[in-house]
XYZ file of C-alpha atoms in Angstrom:
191
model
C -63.284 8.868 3.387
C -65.442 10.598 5.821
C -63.158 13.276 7.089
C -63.159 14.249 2.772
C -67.109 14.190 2.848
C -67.177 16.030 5.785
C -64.730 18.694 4.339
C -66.634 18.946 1.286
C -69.887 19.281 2.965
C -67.551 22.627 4.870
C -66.335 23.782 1.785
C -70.088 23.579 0.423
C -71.087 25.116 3.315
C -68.611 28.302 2.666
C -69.137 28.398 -0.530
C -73.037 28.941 -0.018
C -72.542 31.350 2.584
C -69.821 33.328 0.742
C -72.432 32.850 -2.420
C -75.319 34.305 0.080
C -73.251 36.696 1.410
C -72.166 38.246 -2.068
C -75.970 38.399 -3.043
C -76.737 40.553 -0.232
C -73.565 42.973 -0.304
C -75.121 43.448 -4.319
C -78.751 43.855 -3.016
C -77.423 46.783 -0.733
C -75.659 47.931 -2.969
C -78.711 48.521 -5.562
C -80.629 49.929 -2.264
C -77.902 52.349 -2.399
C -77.501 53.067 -5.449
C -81.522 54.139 -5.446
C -80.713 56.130 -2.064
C -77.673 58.106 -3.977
C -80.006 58.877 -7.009
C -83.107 59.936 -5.110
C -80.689 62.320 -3.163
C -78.767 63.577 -6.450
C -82.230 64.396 -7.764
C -83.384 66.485 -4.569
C -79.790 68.656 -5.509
C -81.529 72.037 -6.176
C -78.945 73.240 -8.156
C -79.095 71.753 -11.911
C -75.301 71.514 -12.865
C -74.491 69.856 -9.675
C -77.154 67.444 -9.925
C -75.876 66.501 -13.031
C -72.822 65.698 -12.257
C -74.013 63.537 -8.985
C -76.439 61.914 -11.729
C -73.521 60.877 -13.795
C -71.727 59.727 -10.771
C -74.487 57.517 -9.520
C -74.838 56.084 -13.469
C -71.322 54.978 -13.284
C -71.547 53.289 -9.712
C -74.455 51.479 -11.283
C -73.139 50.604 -14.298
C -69.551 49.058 -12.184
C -72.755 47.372 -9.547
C -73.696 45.678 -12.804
C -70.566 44.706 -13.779
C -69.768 43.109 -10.948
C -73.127 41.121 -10.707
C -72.422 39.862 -14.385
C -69.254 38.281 -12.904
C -70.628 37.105 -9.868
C -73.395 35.609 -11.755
C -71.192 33.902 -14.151
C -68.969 32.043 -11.748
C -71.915 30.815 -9.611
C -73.062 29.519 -13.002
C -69.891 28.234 -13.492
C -69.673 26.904 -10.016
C -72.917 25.534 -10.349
C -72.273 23.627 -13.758
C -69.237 21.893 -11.501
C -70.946 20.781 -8.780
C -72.920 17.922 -9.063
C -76.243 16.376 -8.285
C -79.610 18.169 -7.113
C -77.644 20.967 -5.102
C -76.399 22.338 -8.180
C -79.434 22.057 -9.996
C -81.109 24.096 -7.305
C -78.062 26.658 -7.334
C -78.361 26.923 -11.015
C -82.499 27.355 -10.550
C -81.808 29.947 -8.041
C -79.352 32.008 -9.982
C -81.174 32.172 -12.986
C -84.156 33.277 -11.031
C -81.964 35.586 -9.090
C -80.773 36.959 -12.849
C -83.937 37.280 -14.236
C -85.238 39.309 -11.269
C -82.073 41.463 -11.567
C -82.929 42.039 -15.410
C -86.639 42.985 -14.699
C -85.285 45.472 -11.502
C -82.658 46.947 -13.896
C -85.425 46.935 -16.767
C -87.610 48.937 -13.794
C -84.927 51.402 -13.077
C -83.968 52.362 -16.722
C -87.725 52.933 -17.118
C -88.004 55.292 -13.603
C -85.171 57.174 -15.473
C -87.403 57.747 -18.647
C -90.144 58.897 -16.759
C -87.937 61.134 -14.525
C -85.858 62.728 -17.332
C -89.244 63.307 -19.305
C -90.549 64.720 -15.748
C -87.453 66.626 -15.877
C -87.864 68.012 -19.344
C -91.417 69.223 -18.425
C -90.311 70.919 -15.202
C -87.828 72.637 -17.340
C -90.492 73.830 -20.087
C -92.891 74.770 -17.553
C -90.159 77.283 -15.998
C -89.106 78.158 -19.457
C -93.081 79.102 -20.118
C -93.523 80.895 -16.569
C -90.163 82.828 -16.766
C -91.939 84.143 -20.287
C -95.548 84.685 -18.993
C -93.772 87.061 -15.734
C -92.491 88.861 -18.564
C -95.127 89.450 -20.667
C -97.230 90.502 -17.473
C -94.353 93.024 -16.269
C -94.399 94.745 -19.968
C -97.968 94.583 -19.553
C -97.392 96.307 -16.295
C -95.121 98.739 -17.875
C -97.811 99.884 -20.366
C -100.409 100.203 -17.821
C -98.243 102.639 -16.277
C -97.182 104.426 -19.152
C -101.085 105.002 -19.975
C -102.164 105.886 -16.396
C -99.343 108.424 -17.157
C -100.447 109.906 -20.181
C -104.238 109.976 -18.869
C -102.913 111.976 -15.575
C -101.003 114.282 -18.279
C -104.394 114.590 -20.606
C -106.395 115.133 -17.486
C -104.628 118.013 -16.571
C -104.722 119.611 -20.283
C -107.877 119.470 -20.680
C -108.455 120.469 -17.041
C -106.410 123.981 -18.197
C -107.951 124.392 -21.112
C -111.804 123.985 -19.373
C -109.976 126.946 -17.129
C -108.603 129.255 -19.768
C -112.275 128.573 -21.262
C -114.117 130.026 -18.194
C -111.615 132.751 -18.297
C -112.353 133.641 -21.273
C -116.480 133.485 -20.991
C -116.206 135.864 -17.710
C -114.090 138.321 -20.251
C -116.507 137.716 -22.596
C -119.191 138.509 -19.907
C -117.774 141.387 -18.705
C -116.589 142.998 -22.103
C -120.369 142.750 -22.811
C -121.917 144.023 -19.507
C -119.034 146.610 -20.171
C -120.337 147.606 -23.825
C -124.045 147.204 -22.621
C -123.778 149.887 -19.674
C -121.321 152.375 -22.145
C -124.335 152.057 -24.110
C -126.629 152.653 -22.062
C -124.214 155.812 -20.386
C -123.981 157.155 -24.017
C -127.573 156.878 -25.033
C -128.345 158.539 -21.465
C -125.870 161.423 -21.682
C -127.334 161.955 -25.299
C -130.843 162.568 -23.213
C -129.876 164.851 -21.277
C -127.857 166.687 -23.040
């Protein structure tokens, strides 16, 4: 009778460390799954990141799966064993499932913010990619006029020149009819 109590107590023993043991290969593997997500978001390039996004959802989704079934056979296991230890089993793995539920309840709502984050990054290039446009049209016109001013500029420069031309024509046609005059009217006095 003792060697079976002590060989329960073993198997007991086992079980709890191959319970324990489980837990933490599932914790890691959430740690990791965070790890591969925070890295697929730091992917510069947008299709790839995708893709490792996608990835990362299904290795979460399978994590969960797998914590489902582990939680339902300690559940199990617990509603077989009897007496206080499985009470405090039971107690444990419900806590252990309600902490899961609020962590996963965390992360879906860290992936609302970030794909809203997301969305705004993308507007905000979609807005700047339209204001460097604007501005280089913008800069285009400026050009265009600073053109046309050098071009008017140098019209009406040539025009102020064929002006002053003409007024020292004008000038000397008249000094040149003035002294004729003056020539005639003298030649008429001494003649």
């Amino acid at each position: 009778k003792n060697k079976s109590k002590t060989s329960l107590k073993d198997e007991e023993d086992d079980e709890e460390q191959q319970s324990n043991h489980t837990s933490n290969l599932l914790s890691q593997c959430d740690e990791l799954l965070q790890q591969m997500a925070l890295e697929a978001r730091s992917v510069p390039e947008a299709s790839l990141k995708r893709e490792l996004l996608a990835q990362v959802r299904t290795y979460k989704s399978e994590c969960q799966k797998l914590k489902d079934v582990y939680n339902k056979k300690a559940l199990l296991a617990g509603s077989s064993s009897s007496g206080r230890d499985g009470n405090n089993h039971r107690e444990r793995l419900l806590k252990q499932q309600d902490m899961l539920l609020n962590q996963n309840s965390q992360l879906e709502n860290a992936r609302k913010v970030l794909e809203e984050t997301e969305q705004v990054a993308l507007e905000i290039g979609t807005e700047l990619t339209h204001n460097r446009e604007t501005i280089e049209s913008a800069h285009g016109r400026v050009r265009s006029v600073a053109g046309l001013t050098g071009r008017a500029r140098r019209v009406l420069s040539s025009m102020s020149q064929r002006q002053t031309q003409q007024k020292m024509i004008l000038y000397g046609l008249a000094a040149g009819v003035v002294i004729f005059f003056l020539l005639v009217l003298w030649w008429m006095r001494s003649s």
